[in-house]
Amino acid sequence: MKKMISIITIILAISLLAPQAGSANVGINEKFGVPIVVYGGNLSDAEKESVAGSLNVAEEAEVEEIEVTGEDLITYIKDGDPRARMYSSAKITRKEAGEGLVIQIVTPDNITQVTSEMYANAMLTAGIEDATVEVAAPKAVTGHSALVGIYKAYEVNGEQLDPERTDVANDELEVATELADKGVEDEKVSELLTEIKKQIAEQNPATREEVEAIVEEQLSKLQIELSPEDRQLLVDLMDRIRKLDIDFSQWSTQLEDLSKTIEDKIGTVVNDDGFWQSVKDFFNKLIDGIRGLVS
């Protein structure tokens, strides 16, 4: 009986230390509507079911489910190919103004190129703010089609996105993944894009030459080496961003919030001495408990 109590105590300790489940379901958000789940149009029935499981669709009080196909590319991307294969999917839950973007790739092994920071940066360029977005795929894919699905979800939800901004955002995602493919670390790519865009927001450059100076400054600051062709690609992208109809005074704050959110997520656990002490104490007690069971 004593050993049984010890086992129960250990199990209880593990359950208390483990991350707790999310807060209780508060029901349907009547202000923003239900979460929208966008499935890649080329998913098989079995793959769609797998994605629904990854996105915890069954746990929602209610969702709206739609599909994104190659035909949708034409709406949001000027040179979109209607024959494109679409597999990556997403669940979008809109939030209150000021809450920012929270992007979670729930099947990280299956989204091979696009990172959560790349999604967030592209979404801000497209004019999408204040949402929780979960991305999933049933097999290894680059992750590009999820962004088009997010655009479609917003328009289904009554938002009107600027097609010029969505097209530039797609270019941004292409540049980001291309730089990463050529050896620049994913985190460095996201940092570079964010910092350049912050400087554009703060300095409000009037010419391409001024944009080029900002790009060169940030490349030097972050110690990133690019080929002349890739530098040109980056300048072309940022000059397009400069010309967008964006309230740069607000955009700077949003980009700063994005950077801070990433830093806070990393720093919270790493710098939390109390957390690590609790882990140490737990395992010491666990070892003592196991010794007691076998003695």
Short mmCIF file of C-alpha atoms in Angstrom, two decimals:
data_model
loop_
_atom_site.label_atom_id
_atom_site.label_comp_id
_atom_site.label_asym_id
_atom_site.label_seq_id
_atom_site.Cartn_x
_atom_site.Cartn_y
_atom_site.Cartn_z
CA MET A 1 0.00 0.00 0.00
CA LYS A 2 2.85 2.36 0.88
CA LYS A 3 4.51 1.72 -2.49
CA MET A 4 1.22 2.37 -4.27
CA ILE A 5 0.89 5.73 -2.53
CA SER A 6 4.45 6.59 -3.57
CA ILE A 7 3.68 5.76 -7.20
CA ILE A 8 0.55 7.94 -7.12
CA THR A 9 2.60 10.76 -5.58
CA ILE A 10 5.17 10.57 -8.39
CA ILE A 11 2.49 10.53 -11.08
CA LEU A 12 0.79 13.53 -9.46
CA ALA A 13 4.11 15.41 -9.34
CA ILE A 14 4.69 14.75 -13.02
CA SER A 15 1.21 15.97 -13.91
CA LEU A 16 1.71 19.17 -11.91
CA LEU A 17 5.05 19.93 -13.52
CA ALA A 18 3.96 19.17 -17.07
CA PRO A 19 2.51 22.04 -19.14
CA GLN A 20 -1.15 22.39 -18.40
CA ALA A 21 -3.85 22.25 -21.02
CA GLY A 22 -5.24 25.49 -22.41
CA SER A 23 -7.82 27.52 -20.55
CA ALA A 24 -11.43 26.43 -20.58
CA ASN A 25 -13.29 26.90 -23.85
CA VAL A 26 -15.11 30.23 -23.67
CA GLY A 27 -17.30 29.40 -26.64
CA ILE A 28 -17.77 31.22 -29.92
CA ASN A 29 -16.29 34.71 -30.26
CA GLU A 30 -19.33 36.67 -31.41
CA LYS A 31 -17.22 39.72 -32.28
CA PHE A 32 -14.80 38.05 -34.70
CA GLY A 33 -16.66 34.88 -35.58
CA VAL A 34 -15.54 31.28 -35.36
CA PRO A 35 -12.02 30.11 -36.24
CA ILE A 36 -11.58 29.42 -39.93
CA VAL A 37 -9.77 26.27 -41.04
CA VAL A 38 -8.33 26.40 -44.55
CA TYR A 39 -7.40 23.07 -46.09
CA GLY A 40 -5.04 22.73 -49.03
CA GLY A 41 -7.21 21.83 -52.00
CA ASN A 42 -5.05 18.86 -53.03
CA LEU A 43 -5.36 16.97 -49.77
CA SER A 44 -6.86 13.51 -49.92
CA ASP A 45 -9.68 12.69 -47.49
CA ALA A 46 -7.22 10.86 -45.23
CA GLU A 47 -4.74 13.75 -45.35
CA LYS A 48 -7.51 16.24 -44.59
CA GLU A 49 -8.49 14.19 -41.56
CA SER A 50 -4.86 14.12 -40.43
CA VAL A 51 -4.58 17.90 -40.75
CA ALA A 52 -7.84 18.39 -38.85
CA GLY A 53 -6.38 16.33 -36.02
CA SER A 54 -3.14 18.35 -35.99
CA LEU A 55 -5.15 21.60 -35.84
CA ASN A 56 -7.42 20.28 -33.05
CA VAL A 57 -10.50 21.11 -35.10
CA ALA A 58 -12.70 18.76 -33.04
CA GLU A 59 -11.87 20.71 -29.87
CA GLU A 60 -13.36 23.96 -31.20
CA ALA A 61 -16.94 24.81 -30.30
CA GLU A 62 -17.52 25.58 -33.97
CA VAL A 63 -15.34 26.27 -37.01
CA GLU A 64 -15.80 27.30 -40.61
CA GLU A 65 -13.95 25.01 -43.00
CA ILE A 66 -12.91 26.08 -46.51
CA GLU A 67 -10.39 25.00 -49.15
CA VAL A 68 -7.68 26.92 -50.96
CA THR A 69 -6.79 25.90 -54.51
CA GLY A 70 -4.44 27.00 -57.24
CA GLU A 71 -7.24 29.17 -58.61
CA ASP A 72 -7.01 31.32 -55.46
CA LEU A 73 -3.40 32.17 -56.27
CA ILE A 74 -4.58 34.32 -59.15
CA THR A 75 -6.60 36.47 -56.72
CA TYR A 76 -3.72 37.25 -54.39
CA ILE A 77 -0.58 36.75 -56.51
CA LYS A 78 -0.13 38.40 -59.90
CA ASP A 79 1.79 35.53 -61.49
CA GLY A 80 -0.03 32.79 -59.59
CA ASP A 81 -0.23 29.38 -61.25
CA PRO A 82 -3.77 27.95 -61.09
CA ARG A 83 -2.29 24.46 -61.47
CA ALA A 84 -0.24 24.79 -58.26
CA ARG A 85 -0.57 21.96 -55.76
CA MET A 86 -1.87 23.08 -52.37
CA TYR A 87 -1.25 20.97 -49.25
CA SER A 88 -0.25 23.18 -46.32
CA SER A 89 -3.25 24.27 -44.27
CA ALA A 90 -4.03 26.66 -41.43
CA LYS A 91 -6.45 27.54 -38.66
CA ILE A 92 -6.98 31.28 -38.15
CA THR A 93 -8.46 32.76 -34.98
CA ARG A 94 -8.84 36.55 -35.01
CA LYS A 95 -7.94 38.50 -31.87
CA GLU A 96 -8.49 41.96 -30.39
CA ALA A 97 -6.54 44.89 -31.85
CA GLY A 98 -3.12 45.15 -30.28
CA GLU A 99 -2.75 41.46 -29.40
CA GLY A 100 -0.45 40.92 -32.38
CA LEU A 101 0.30 37.80 -34.38
CA VAL A 102 0.99 34.42 -32.83
CA ILE A 103 2.10 31.84 -35.39
CA GLN A 104 2.52 28.18 -34.51
CA ILE A 105 3.64 25.50 -36.95
CA VAL A 106 2.07 22.42 -35.37
CA THR A 107 3.70 19.94 -37.77
CA PRO A 108 7.25 21.37 -37.92
CA ASP A 109 8.71 18.29 -39.62
CA ASN A 110 6.29 18.74 -42.53
CA ILE A 111 6.75 22.49 -43.16
CA THR A 112 10.23 22.41 -44.60
CA GLN A 113 10.97 25.99 -45.69
CA VAL A 114 8.71 28.63 -44.15
CA THR A 115 9.23 29.48 -40.47
CA SER A 116 6.70 31.04 -38.12
CA GLU A 117 8.64 34.33 -38.24
CA MET A 118 8.56 34.31 -42.05
CA TYR A 119 4.79 33.82 -41.96
CA ALA A 120 4.39 36.67 -39.46
CA ASN A 121 6.54 39.07 -41.48
CA ALA A 122 4.68 38.29 -44.71
CA MET A 123 1.30 38.61 -43.00
CA LEU A 124 2.18 42.07 -41.69
CA THR A 125 3.22 43.10 -45.19
CA ALA A 126 -0.12 41.81 -46.49
CA GLY A 127 -1.98 43.85 -43.87
CA ILE A 128 -2.98 41.01 -41.52
CA GLU A 129 -2.69 41.72 -37.80
CA ASP A 130 -3.92 40.42 -34.46
CA ALA A 131 -4.54 36.72 -34.93
CA THR A 132 -3.47 33.30 -33.78
CA VAL A 133 -2.51 31.15 -36.76
CA GLU A 134 -1.69 27.45 -36.63
CA VAL A 135 -0.14 25.83 -39.71
CA ALA A 136 -0.10 22.12 -40.53
CA ALA A 137 0.59 19.68 -43.37
CA PRO A 138 0.22 15.89 -43.54
CA LYS A 139 3.52 15.40 -45.38
CA ALA A 140 6.68 17.33 -46.16
CA VAL A 141 5.88 20.50 -48.13
CA THR A 142 7.46 23.94 -48.32
CA GLY A 143 4.53 25.69 -46.58
CA HIS A 144 3.89 28.44 -49.13
CA SER A 145 0.24 27.64 -49.86
CA ALA A 146 -0.73 28.20 -46.22
CA LEU A 147 -0.17 31.93 -46.70
CA VAL A 148 -2.64 32.06 -49.59
CA GLY A 149 -5.09 30.12 -47.42
CA ILE A 150 -4.72 32.73 -44.70
CA TYR A 151 -5.52 35.47 -47.21
CA LYS A 152 -8.65 33.62 -48.30
CA ALA A 153 -9.74 33.06 -44.69
CA TYR A 154 -9.58 36.78 -44.01
CA GLU A 155 -11.69 37.66 -47.01
CA VAL A 156 -14.22 34.96 -46.08
CA ASN A 157 -14.32 36.66 -42.68
CA GLY A 158 -15.25 39.98 -44.29
CA GLU A 159 -11.81 41.62 -44.55
CA GLN A 160 -10.71 43.27 -47.78
CA LEU A 161 -7.02 42.77 -48.47
CA ASP A 162 -5.05 44.96 -50.86
CA PRO A 163 -3.96 42.67 -53.75
CA GLU A 164 -0.77 44.68 -54.21
CA ARG A 165 0.18 44.02 -50.59
CA THR A 166 -0.61 40.30 -50.79
CA ASP A 167 1.47 40.03 -53.95
CA VAL A 168 4.43 41.78 -52.31
CA ALA A 169 4.00 39.60 -49.21
CA ASN A 170 4.26 36.52 -51.42
CA ASP A 171 7.45 37.93 -52.95
CA GLU A 172 8.77 38.47 -49.45
CA LEU A 173 8.13 34.84 -48.54
CA GLU A 174 9.86 33.73 -51.75
CA VAL A 175 12.90 35.90 -51.01
CA ALA A 176 13.03 34.69 -47.39
CA THR A 177 12.99 31.01 -48.33
CA GLU A 178 15.44 31.56 -51.18
CA LEU A 179 17.97 33.25 -48.88
CA ALA A 180 17.54 30.44 -46.36
CA ASP A 181 18.08 27.84 -49.09
CA LYS A 182 21.36 29.58 -49.98
CA GLY A 183 22.76 29.16 -46.50
CA VAL A 184 21.54 32.09 -44.40
CA GLU A 185 20.10 30.79 -41.13
CA ASP A 186 16.31 30.98 -40.89
CA GLU A 187 16.51 33.19 -37.80
CA LYS A 188 18.95 35.53 -39.52
CA VAL A 189 16.68 35.83 -42.54
CA SER A 190 13.71 36.80 -40.38
CA GLU A 191 15.83 39.21 -38.36
CA LEU A 192 17.18 40.82 -41.54
CA LEU A 193 13.74 41.33 -43.09
CA THR A 194 12.29 42.65 -39.85
CA GLU A 195 15.13 45.11 -39.25
CA ILE A 196 15.08 46.45 -42.82
CA LYS A 197 11.32 46.95 -42.65
CA LYS A 198 11.63 48.69 -39.28
CA GLN A 199 14.17 51.09 -40.76
CA ILE A 200 11.91 51.76 -43.75
CA ALA A 201 9.08 52.53 -41.33
CA GLU A 202 11.25 54.85 -39.24
CA GLN A 203 13.21 56.60 -42.01
CA ASN A 204 10.46 56.70 -44.66
CA PRO A 205 12.92 56.57 -47.60
CA ALA A 206 11.81 58.48 -50.69
CA THR A 207 14.01 56.80 -53.29
CA ARG A 208 15.32 53.39 -54.26
CA GLU A 209 18.84 54.57 -53.46
CA GLU A 210 17.82 55.29 -49.87
CA VAL A 211 16.28 51.83 -49.61
CA GLU A 212 19.48 50.30 -50.93
CA ALA A 213 21.46 52.17 -48.28
CA ILE A 214 19.19 50.73 -45.56
CA VAL A 215 19.61 47.22 -46.94
CA GLU A 216 23.39 47.54 -47.07
CA GLU A 217 23.49 48.92 -43.54
CA GLN A 218 21.49 46.04 -42.10
CA LEU A 219 23.45 43.42 -44.03
CA SER A 220 26.65 44.88 -42.54
CA LYS A 221 25.17 45.17 -39.06
CA LEU A 222 23.98 41.57 -39.02
CA GLN A 223 27.14 40.33 -40.77
CA ILE A 224 25.26 38.63 -43.58
CA GLU A 225 27.04 38.05 -46.88
CA LEU A 226 24.91 37.90 -50.02
CA SER A 227 25.77 37.60 -53.69
CA PRO A 228 25.20 40.71 -55.84
CA GLU A 229 22.17 38.97 -57.35
CA ASP A 230 20.62 38.27 -53.96
CA ARG A 231 21.32 41.81 -52.77
CA GLN A 232 19.51 43.07 -55.86
CA LEU A 233 16.61 40.73 -55.12
CA LEU A 234 16.39 42.09 -51.58
CA VAL A 235 16.56 45.73 -52.68
CA ASP A 236 13.86 45.12 -55.30
CA LEU A 237 11.59 43.62 -52.63
CA MET A 238 12.14 46.40 -50.12
CA ASP A 239 11.62 49.08 -52.73
CA ARG A 240 8.24 47.51 -53.51
CA ILE A 241 7.44 47.56 -49.80
CA ARG A 242 8.41 51.25 -49.62
CA LYS A 243 5.79 52.04 -52.27
CA LEU A 244 2.92 50.21 -50.56
CA ASP A 245 -0.02 52.05 -49.04
CA ILE A 246 1.02 51.36 -45.44
CA ASP A 247 0.66 53.44 -42.30
CA PHE A 248 4.36 53.21 -41.48
CA SER A 249 3.90 54.93 -38.12
CA GLN A 250 1.85 51.94 -36.91
CA TRP A 251 3.86 49.38 -38.85
CA SER A 252 7.03 50.20 -36.93
CA THR A 253 5.29 49.40 -33.65
CA GLN A 254 3.90 46.11 -35.01
CA LEU A 255 7.34 45.02 -36.20
CA GLU A 256 8.82 45.95 -32.84
CA ASP A 257 6.14 43.89 -31.13
CA LEU A 258 6.96 40.94 -33.36
CA SER A 259 10.63 41.13 -32.43
CA LYS A 260 9.83 41.49 -28.73
CA THR A 261 7.41 38.57 -28.77
CA ILE A 262 10.11 36.27 -30.14
CA GLU A 263 12.65 37.51 -27.58
CA ASP A 264 10.19 37.14 -24.72
CA LYS A 265 9.35 33.55 -25.69
CA ILE A 266 13.03 32.63 -25.71
CA GLY A 267 13.92 34.55 -22.57
CA THR A 268 11.01 33.53 -20.36
CA VAL A 269 12.15 29.94 -19.83
CA VAL A 270 15.91 30.45 -20.29
CA ASN A 271 16.12 33.21 -17.67
CA ASP A 272 13.54 31.88 -15.22
CA ASP A 273 15.70 30.68 -12.31
CA GLY A 274 12.62 29.65 -10.37
CA PHE A 275 11.49 27.37 -13.18
CA TRP A 276 14.83 25.61 -13.43
CA GLN A 277 15.04 25.23 -9.64
CA SER A 278 11.59 23.63 -9.63
CA VAL A 279 12.77 21.19 -12.33
CA LYS A 280 15.84 20.32 -10.27
CA ASP A 281 13.80 19.85 -7.08
CA PHE A 282 11.27 17.70 -8.92
CA PHE A 283 13.83 15.29 -10.31
CA ASN A 284 15.60 15.05 -6.97
CA LYS A 285 12.31 14.05 -5.34
CA LEU A 286 11.52 11.70 -8.24
CA ILE A 287 14.85 9.89 -7.82
CA ASP A 288 14.32 9.65 -4.05
CA GLY A 289 10.84 8.23 -4.66
CA ILE A 290 12.13 5.61 -7.08
CA ARG A 291 14.85 4.61 -4.61
CA GLY A 292 12.15 4.17 -2.00
CA LEU A 293 10.18 1.87 -4.28
CA VAL A 294 13.10 -0.48 -4.94
CA SER A 295 14.52 -0.51 -1.40
#
